[in-house]
């Protein structure tokens, strides 16, 4: 595996479900990010981790919970989501919070 | 606060024709500028970046962009497009080289027809 890998690529979940998105980077970077991409809207930065410490949380609802167990792995735990949370969720990594390298994304549909 | 405007949400063009995708930004300080490309069902890939120096920046796949400070623009150009260039293109600006300060535009969908 190379680059930034996200699993699953597609996810359909009900509003009462609990699921997790996984991201793994094979680039030796020390920072990782979650972004939300909705149609016709700019990319929204959700969470930033640098050296496994969260450095930014852009007012994201508590139904999204990130976890960064080490510098290579990042999770986004989801629970009681709303239909408006349906979007493409992109993970990215960088060295020293520099230019990000993106994964392919997880297409999430909340029904 | 900084902002990025991509005026064209869609740009249709025939194969081998030239194309320009427009990007304007608002900032009172020095900025770093980026173009990303997103192919269908893929993540974002860095196309090119302006950090300093020459205002004409060359990127991958034959694309180039010109930084115009007086017009606060960073338009993306390609002299002859291919079908494979069909994708979404995002302009982004940052006052620093920190990712967490990166502001993205809403994107321009380039559709290349045969």
PDB file of C-alpha atoms in Angstrom:
ATOM      1  CA  UNK A   1       0.000   0.000   0.000  1.00  0.00           C
ATOM      2  CA  UNK A   2       1.226   3.473  -0.814  1.00  0.00           C
ATOM      3  CA  UNK A   3       0.025   7.007  -0.088  1.00  0.00           C
ATOM      4  CA  UNK A   4      -3.106   7.551   1.964  1.00  0.00           C
ATOM      5  CA  UNK A   5      -5.633   4.708   2.115  1.00  0.00           C
ATOM      6  CA  UNK A   6      -9.214   5.116   3.298  1.00  0.00           C
ATOM      7  CA  UNK A   7     -11.702   2.390   4.129  1.00  0.00           C
ATOM      8  CA  UNK A   8     -14.444   1.788   3.383  1.00  0.00           C
ATOM      9  CA  UNK A   9     -14.779   3.595   0.041  1.00  0.00           C
ATOM     10  CA  UNK A  10     -18.569   3.664   0.359  1.00  0.00           C
ATOM     11  CA  UNK A  11     -20.780   3.515   3.443  1.00  0.00           C
ATOM     12  CA  UNK A  12     -24.540   3.637   3.881  1.00  0.00           C
ATOM     13  CA  UNK A  13     -25.781   3.971   7.436  1.00  0.00           C
ATOM     14  CA  UNK A  14     -29.003   4.662   9.271  1.00  0.00           C
ATOM     15  CA  UNK A  15     -29.368   7.594  11.618  1.00  0.00           C
ATOM     16  CA  UNK A  16     -29.207   5.332  14.665  1.00  0.00           C
ATOM     17  CA  UNK A  17     -26.135   3.376  13.572  1.00  0.00           C
ATOM     18  CA  UNK A  18     -22.573   3.659  14.806  1.00  0.00           C
ATOM     19  CA  UNK A  19     -19.792   3.275  12.273  1.00  0.00           C
ATOM     20  CA  UNK A  20     -16.147   4.253  11.869  1.00  0.00           C
ATOM     21  CA  UNK A  21     -14.073   5.506   8.963  1.00  0.00           C
ATOM     22  CA  UNK A  22     -10.451   4.457   8.805  1.00  0.00           C
ATOM     23  CA  UNK A  23      -7.457   6.205   7.302  1.00  0.00           C
ATOM     24  CA  UNK A  24      -3.890   4.947   7.046  1.00  0.00           C
ATOM     25  CA  UNK A  25      -0.924   6.835   5.627  1.00  0.00           C
ATOM     26  CA  UNK A  26       2.247   5.174   4.359  1.00  0.00           C
ATOM     27  CA  UNK A  27       4.217   8.375   3.755  1.00  0.00           C
ATOM     28  CA  UNK A  28       5.941   8.770   7.121  1.00  0.00           C
ATOM     29  CA  UNK A  29       4.080  12.005   7.781  1.00  0.00           C
ATOM     30  CA  UNK A  30       3.429  13.355  11.268  1.00  0.00           C
ATOM     31  CA  UNK A  31       0.116  15.178  10.713  1.00  0.00           C
ATOM     32  CA  UNK A  32      -3.283  13.885   9.634  1.00  0.00           C
ATOM     33  CA  UNK A  33      -6.613  15.521   8.797  1.00  0.00           C
ATOM     34  CA  UNK A  34     -10.285  14.882   8.203  1.00  0.00           C
ATOM     35  CA  UNK A  35     -12.104  16.982   5.610  1.00  0.00           C
ATOM     36  CA  UNK A  36     -15.770  17.011   4.585  1.00  0.00           C
ATOM     37  CA  UNK A  37     -16.616  17.580   0.921  1.00  0.00           C
ATOM     38  CA  UNK A  38     -20.241  18.422   0.162  1.00  0.00           C
ATOM     39  CA  UNK A  39     -21.631  19.243  -3.272  1.00  0.00           C
ATOM     40  CA  UNK A  40     -21.154  22.878  -4.346  1.00  0.00           C
ATOM     41  CA  UNK A  41     -19.432  23.805  -1.076  1.00  0.00           C
ATOM     42  CA  UNK A  42     -15.760  24.430  -0.332  1.00  0.00           C
ATOM     43  CA  UNK A  43     -13.810  21.673   1.297  1.00  0.00           C
ATOM     44  CA  UNK A  44     -14.297  21.916   5.076  1.00  0.00           C
ATOM     45  CA  UNK A  45     -11.488  21.068   7.475  1.00  0.00           C
ATOM     46  CA  UNK A  46     -12.928  19.081  10.381  1.00  0.00           C
ATOM     47  CA  UNK A  47     -10.012  17.886  12.497  1.00  0.00           C
ATOM     48  CA  UNK A  48      -6.244  18.216  12.533  1.00  0.00           C
ATOM     49  CA  UNK A  49      -3.807  15.988  14.380  1.00  0.00           C
ATOM     50  CA  UNK A  50      -0.120  16.780  14.634  1.00  0.00           C
ATOM     51  CA  UNK A  51       2.189  14.300  16.374  1.00  0.00           C
ATOM     52  CA  UNK A  52      -0.970  12.482  17.482  1.00  0.00           C
ATOM     53  CA  UNK A  53      -2.292  15.537  19.348  1.00  0.00           C
ATOM     54  CA  UNK A  54      -5.432  17.262  18.132  1.00  0.00           C
ATOM     55  CA  UNK A  55      -4.530  20.817  17.147  1.00  0.00           C
ATOM     56  CA  UNK A  56      -7.771  22.003  15.602  1.00  0.00           C
ATOM     57  CA  UNK A  57     -11.455  21.184  15.782  1.00  0.00           C
ATOM     58  CA  UNK A  58     -13.471  23.468  13.558  1.00  0.00           C
ATOM     59  CA  UNK A  59     -16.735  23.454  15.510  1.00  0.00           C
ATOM     60  CA  UNK A  60     -17.658  19.991  14.358  1.00  0.00           C
ATOM     61  CA  UNK A  61     -20.774  18.423  15.959  1.00  0.00           C
ATOM     62  CA  UNK A  62     -20.075  15.883  18.677  1.00  0.00           C
ATOM     63  CA  UNK A  63     -21.674  13.118  16.621  1.00  0.00           C
ATOM     64  CA  UNK A  64     -18.294  13.056  14.821  1.00  0.00           C
ATOM     65  CA  UNK A  65     -15.494  11.784  17.056  1.00  0.00           C
ATOM     66  CA  UNK A  66     -11.906  11.497  15.789  1.00  0.00           C
ATOM     67  CA  UNK A  67      -9.224   9.180  17.088  1.00  0.00           C
ATOM     68  CA  UNK A  68      -5.525   9.180  16.253  1.00  0.00           C
ATOM     69  CA  UNK A  69      -3.806   6.227  17.955  1.00  0.00           C
ATOM     70  CA  UNK A  70      -0.488   6.833  16.165  1.00  0.00           C
ATOM     71  CA  UNK A  71       0.965   8.986  13.402  1.00  0.00           C
ATOM     72  CA  UNK A  72      -0.037   6.503  10.686  1.00  0.00           C
ATOM     73  CA  UNK A  73      -3.674   5.908  11.589  1.00  0.00           C
ATOM     74  CA  UNK A  74      -6.709   8.124  11.914  1.00  0.00           C
ATOM     75  CA  UNK A  75     -10.312   7.186  12.603  1.00  0.00           C
ATOM     76  CA  UNK A  76     -13.585   9.066  12.444  1.00  0.00           C
ATOM     77  CA  UNK A  77     -16.255   7.545  14.654  1.00  0.00           C
ATOM     78  CA  UNK A  78     -19.809   8.299  13.609  1.00  0.00           C
ATOM     79  CA  UNK A  79     -23.001   8.037  15.644  1.00  0.00           C
ATOM     80  CA  UNK A  80     -26.563   9.321  15.324  1.00  0.00           C
ATOM     81  CA  UNK A  81     -25.790  11.131  12.088  1.00  0.00           C
ATOM     82  CA  UNK A  82     -28.236  13.266  10.122  1.00  0.00           C
ATOM     83  CA  UNK A  83     -29.031  13.077   6.396  1.00  0.00           C
ATOM     84  CA  UNK A  84     -27.178  16.389   5.886  1.00  0.00           C
ATOM     85  CA  UNK A  85     -24.003  14.608   7.014  1.00  0.00           C
ATOM     86  CA  UNK A  86     -24.006  12.684   3.748  1.00  0.00           C
ATOM     87  CA  UNK A  87     -20.839  13.704   1.926  1.00  0.00           C
ATOM     88  CA  UNK A  88     -17.405  12.597   0.791  1.00  0.00           C
ATOM     89  CA  UNK A  89     -15.063  12.403   3.765  1.00  0.00           C
ATOM     90  CA  UNK A  90     -11.434  12.897   2.841  1.00  0.00           C
ATOM     91  CA  UNK A  91      -8.427  12.032   4.932  1.00  0.00           C
ATOM     92  CA  UNK A  92      -5.091  13.726   4.308  1.00  0.00           C
ATOM     93  CA  UNK A  93      -1.614  13.692   5.763  1.00  0.00           C
ATOM     94  CA  UNK A  94       1.383  15.994   5.673  1.00  0.00           C
ATOM     95  CA  UNK A  95       4.789  16.552   7.171  1.00  0.00           C
ATOM     96  CA  UNK A  96       4.929  19.285   9.806  1.00  0.00           C
ATOM     97  CA  UNK A  97       1.447  20.557   8.840  1.00  0.00           C
ATOM     98  CA  UNK A  98       2.705  21.310   5.317  1.00  0.00           C
ATOM     99  CA  UNK A  99       1.064  20.673   1.932  1.00  0.00           C
ATOM    100  CA  UNK A 100      -1.514  17.881   2.367  1.00  0.00           C
ATOM    101  CA  UNK A 101      -1.606  14.594   0.488  1.00  0.00           C
ATOM    102  CA  UNK A 102      -5.168  13.268   0.155  1.00  0.00           C
ATOM    103  CA  UNK A 103      -6.727   9.832   0.229  1.00  0.00           C
ATOM    104  CA  UNK A 104      -9.472   8.743  -2.158  1.00  0.00           C
ATOM    105  CA  UNK A 105     -12.266   9.430   0.314  1.00  0.00           C
ATOM    106  CA  UNK A 106     -15.216   7.595   1.808  1.00  0.00           C
ATOM    107  CA  UNK A 107     -18.592   8.337   0.257  1.00  0.00           C
ATOM    108  CA  UNK A 108     -21.028   8.388   3.183  1.00  0.00           C
ATOM    109  CA  UNK A 109     -24.793   8.226   2.759  1.00  0.00           C
ATOM    110  CA  UNK A 110     -27.035   8.644   5.803  1.00  0.00           C
ATOM    111  CA  UNK A 111     -30.536   7.274   5.375  1.00  0.00           C
TER     112      UNK A 111
ATOM    113  CA  UNK B   1     -10.560  36.647   6.477  1.00  0.00           C
ATOM    114  CA  UNK B   2      -9.273  35.137   3.304  1.00  0.00           C
ATOM    115  CA  UNK B   3     -11.584  33.776   0.650  1.00  0.00           C
ATOM    116  CA  UNK B   4     -11.293  32.093  -2.721  1.00  0.00           C
ATOM    117  CA  UNK B   5     -13.677  32.583  -5.631  1.00  0.00           C
ATOM    118  CA  UNK B   6     -13.945  30.256  -8.569  1.00  0.00           C
ATOM    119  CA  UNK B   7     -16.440  32.053 -10.756  1.00  0.00           C
ATOM    120  CA  UNK B   8     -17.100  29.209 -13.169  1.00  0.00           C
ATOM    121  CA  UNK B   9     -18.794  26.177 -11.682  1.00  0.00           C
ATOM    122  CA  UNK B  10     -18.599  24.350 -15.018  1.00  0.00           C
ATOM    123  CA  UNK B  11     -16.406  24.766 -18.081  1.00  0.00           C
ATOM    124  CA  UNK B  12     -17.248  22.686 -21.164  1.00  0.00           C
ATOM    125  CA  UNK B  13     -14.578  22.490 -23.857  1.00  0.00           C
ATOM    126  CA  UNK B  14     -13.737  20.367 -26.869  1.00  0.00           C
ATOM    127  CA  UNK B  15     -10.678  18.159 -26.949  1.00  0.00           C
ATOM    128  CA  UNK B  16      -7.448  19.898 -28.089  1.00  0.00           C
ATOM    129  CA  UNK B  17      -8.900  23.345 -27.344  1.00  0.00           C
ATOM    130  CA  UNK B  18      -7.219  25.679 -24.839  1.00  0.00           C
ATOM    131  CA  UNK B  19      -8.794  26.217 -21.444  1.00  0.00           C
ATOM    132  CA  UNK B  20      -8.564  28.717 -18.594  1.00  0.00           C
ATOM    133  CA  UNK B  21     -10.054  28.119 -15.158  1.00  0.00           C
ATOM    134  CA  UNK B  22     -10.371  31.289 -13.138  1.00  0.00           C
ATOM    135  CA  UNK B  23      -9.464  31.797  -9.505  1.00  0.00           C
ATOM    136  CA  UNK B  24      -9.539  35.026  -7.532  1.00  0.00           C
ATOM    137  CA  UNK B  25      -8.687  35.441  -3.885  1.00  0.00           C
ATOM    138  CA  UNK B  26      -9.071  38.124  -1.282  1.00  0.00           C
ATOM    139  CA  UNK B  27      -6.212  38.733   1.086  1.00  0.00           C
ATOM    140  CA  UNK B  28      -4.368  41.694   2.511  1.00  0.00           C
ATOM    141  CA  UNK B  29      -1.236  39.691   3.210  1.00  0.00           C
ATOM    142  CA  UNK B  30       1.121  37.529   1.238  1.00  0.00           C
ATOM    143  CA  UNK B  31      -0.357  34.225   0.209  1.00  0.00           C
ATOM    144  CA  UNK B  32       0.567  30.827  -1.023  1.00  0.00           C
ATOM    145  CA  UNK B  33      -1.603  29.515  -3.850  1.00  0.00           C
ATOM    146  CA  UNK B  34      -2.485  26.019  -4.989  1.00  0.00           C
ATOM    147  CA  UNK B  35      -4.483  24.161  -7.606  1.00  0.00           C
ATOM    148  CA  UNK B  36      -5.775  20.669  -6.901  1.00  0.00           C
ATOM    149  CA  UNK B  37      -7.477  18.245  -9.300  1.00  0.00           C
ATOM    150  CA  UNK B  38     -10.057  15.631  -8.347  1.00  0.00           C
ATOM    151  CA  UNK B  39     -10.798  12.886 -10.875  1.00  0.00           C
ATOM    152  CA  UNK B  40     -14.111  11.015 -10.536  1.00  0.00           C
ATOM    153  CA  UNK B  41     -14.274   8.910  -7.388  1.00  0.00           C
ATOM    154  CA  UNK B  42     -10.811  10.027  -6.305  1.00  0.00           C
ATOM    155  CA  UNK B  43      -9.280  12.292  -3.686  1.00  0.00           C
ATOM    156  CA  UNK B  44      -7.576  15.599  -4.386  1.00  0.00           C
ATOM    157  CA  UNK B  45      -4.198  15.633  -6.110  1.00  0.00           C
ATOM    158  CA  UNK B  46      -1.856  18.614  -6.072  1.00  0.00           C
ATOM    159  CA  UNK B  47      -1.565  20.033  -9.599  1.00  0.00           C
ATOM    160  CA  UNK B  48       0.750  22.970  -8.903  1.00  0.00           C
ATOM    161  CA  UNK B  49       1.643  25.566  -6.310  1.00  0.00           C
ATOM    162  CA  UNK B  50       2.953  29.102  -6.048  1.00  0.00           C
ATOM    163  CA  UNK B  51       5.149  29.760  -3.040  1.00  0.00           C
ATOM    164  CA  UNK B  52       7.482  32.514  -4.275  1.00  0.00           C
ATOM    165  CA  UNK B  53       9.660  33.521  -7.228  1.00  0.00           C
ATOM    166  CA  UNK B  54       8.464  33.332 -10.818  1.00  0.00           C
ATOM    167  CA  UNK B  55       4.801  34.201 -11.203  1.00  0.00           C
ATOM    168  CA  UNK B  56       4.339  31.558 -13.909  1.00  0.00           C
ATOM    169  CA  UNK B  57       4.124  28.146 -12.342  1.00  0.00           C
ATOM    170  CA  UNK B  58       4.168  24.881 -14.249  1.00  0.00           C
ATOM    171  CA  UNK B  59       2.486  21.787 -12.904  1.00  0.00           C
ATOM    172  CA  UNK B  60       1.742  18.226 -13.853  1.00  0.00           C
ATOM    173  CA  UNK B  61      -0.152  17.104 -16.958  1.00  0.00           C
ATOM    174  CA  UNK B  62       0.763  20.237 -18.966  1.00  0.00           C
ATOM    175  CA  UNK B  63      -1.071  22.697 -16.728  1.00  0.00           C
ATOM    176  CA  UNK B  64       0.308  26.076 -15.705  1.00  0.00           C
ATOM    177  CA  UNK B  65      -0.919  28.999 -13.635  1.00  0.00           C
ATOM    178  CA  UNK B  66       0.034  32.628 -13.358  1.00  0.00           C
ATOM    179  CA  UNK B  67       0.057  34.568 -10.111  1.00  0.00           C
ATOM    180  CA  UNK B  68      -1.133  38.133 -10.619  1.00  0.00           C
ATOM    181  CA  UNK B  69      -0.790  40.077  -7.394  1.00  0.00           C
ATOM    182  CA  UNK B  70      -2.409  43.282  -8.665  1.00  0.00           C
ATOM    183  CA  UNK B  71      -5.508  41.413  -9.812  1.00  0.00           C
ATOM    184  CA  UNK B  72      -5.364  38.917  -6.924  1.00  0.00           C
ATOM    185  CA  UNK B  73      -5.774  36.081  -9.385  1.00  0.00           C
ATOM    186  CA  UNK B  74      -4.235  32.672  -9.973  1.00  0.00           C
ATOM    187  CA  UNK B  75      -5.823  31.376 -13.173  1.00  0.00           C
ATOM    188  CA  UNK B  76      -5.100  27.853 -14.384  1.00  0.00           C
ATOM    189  CA  UNK B  77      -4.408  27.248 -18.079  1.00  0.00           C
ATOM    190  CA  UNK B  78      -3.703  24.450 -20.504  1.00  0.00           C
ATOM    191  CA  UNK B  79      -3.041  25.066 -24.217  1.00  0.00           C
ATOM    192  CA  UNK B  80      -4.629  21.814 -25.411  1.00  0.00           C
ATOM    193  CA  UNK B  81      -6.875  19.634 -23.263  1.00  0.00           C
ATOM    194  CA  UNK B  82      -7.495  15.897 -23.436  1.00  0.00           C
ATOM    195  CA  UNK B  83     -10.524  13.813 -22.579  1.00  0.00           C
ATOM    196  CA  UNK B  84      -8.593  12.584 -19.542  1.00  0.00           C
ATOM    197  CA  UNK B  85      -8.498  16.137 -18.131  1.00  0.00           C
ATOM    198  CA  UNK B  86     -12.201  15.863 -17.314  1.00  0.00           C
ATOM    199  CA  UNK B  87     -12.273  16.438 -13.557  1.00  0.00           C
ATOM    200  CA  UNK B  88     -13.059  18.915 -10.781  1.00  0.00           C
ATOM    201  CA  UNK B  89     -10.411  21.580 -10.180  1.00  0.00           C
ATOM    202  CA  UNK B  90     -10.003  23.379  -6.869  1.00  0.00           C
ATOM    203  CA  UNK B  91      -8.100  26.560  -6.161  1.00  0.00           C
ATOM    204  CA  UNK B  92      -6.793  27.075  -2.621  1.00  0.00           C
ATOM    205  CA  UNK B  93      -5.022  29.868  -0.736  1.00  0.00           C
ATOM    206  CA  UNK B  94      -3.168  30.057   2.556  1.00  0.00           C
ATOM    207  CA  UNK B  95      -1.359  32.853   4.429  1.00  0.00           C
ATOM    208  CA  UNK B  96       1.177  30.291   5.605  1.00  0.00           C
ATOM    209  CA  UNK B  97       2.392  26.875   4.541  1.00  0.00           C
ATOM    210  CA  UNK B  98       0.306  25.291   7.291  1.00  0.00           C
ATOM    211  CA  UNK B  99      -2.399  22.980   5.989  1.00  0.00           C
ATOM    212  CA  UNK B 100      -4.839  24.012   8.688  1.00  0.00           C
ATOM    213  CA  UNK B 101      -4.963  27.540   7.233  1.00  0.00           C
ATOM    214  CA  UNK B 102      -5.699  26.372   3.690  1.00  0.00           C
ATOM    215  CA  UNK B 103      -8.925  27.798   2.236  1.00  0.00           C
ATOM    216  CA  UNK B 104     -10.490  26.058  -0.762  1.00  0.00           C
ATOM    217  CA  UNK B 105     -12.749  27.390  -3.500  1.00  0.00           C
ATOM    218  CA  UNK B 106     -15.981  25.676  -4.493  1.00  0.00           C
ATOM    219  CA  UNK B 107     -14.422  24.010  -7.516  1.00  0.00           C
ATOM    220  CA  UNK B 108     -14.758  24.142 -11.309  1.00  0.00           C
ATOM    221  CA  UNK B 109     -15.954  21.133 -13.219  1.00  0.00           C
ATOM    222  CA  UNK B 110     -13.983  20.816 -16.477  1.00  0.00           C
ATOM    223  CA  UNK B 111     -15.808  18.678 -19.015  1.00  0.00           C
ATOM    224  CA  UNK B 112     -13.835  17.814 -22.150  1.00  0.00           C
ATOM    225  CA  UNK B 113     -15.853  16.613 -25.155  1.00  0.00           C
ATOM    226  CA  UNK B 114     -14.496  14.648 -28.142  1.00  0.00           C
TER     227      UNK B 114
END
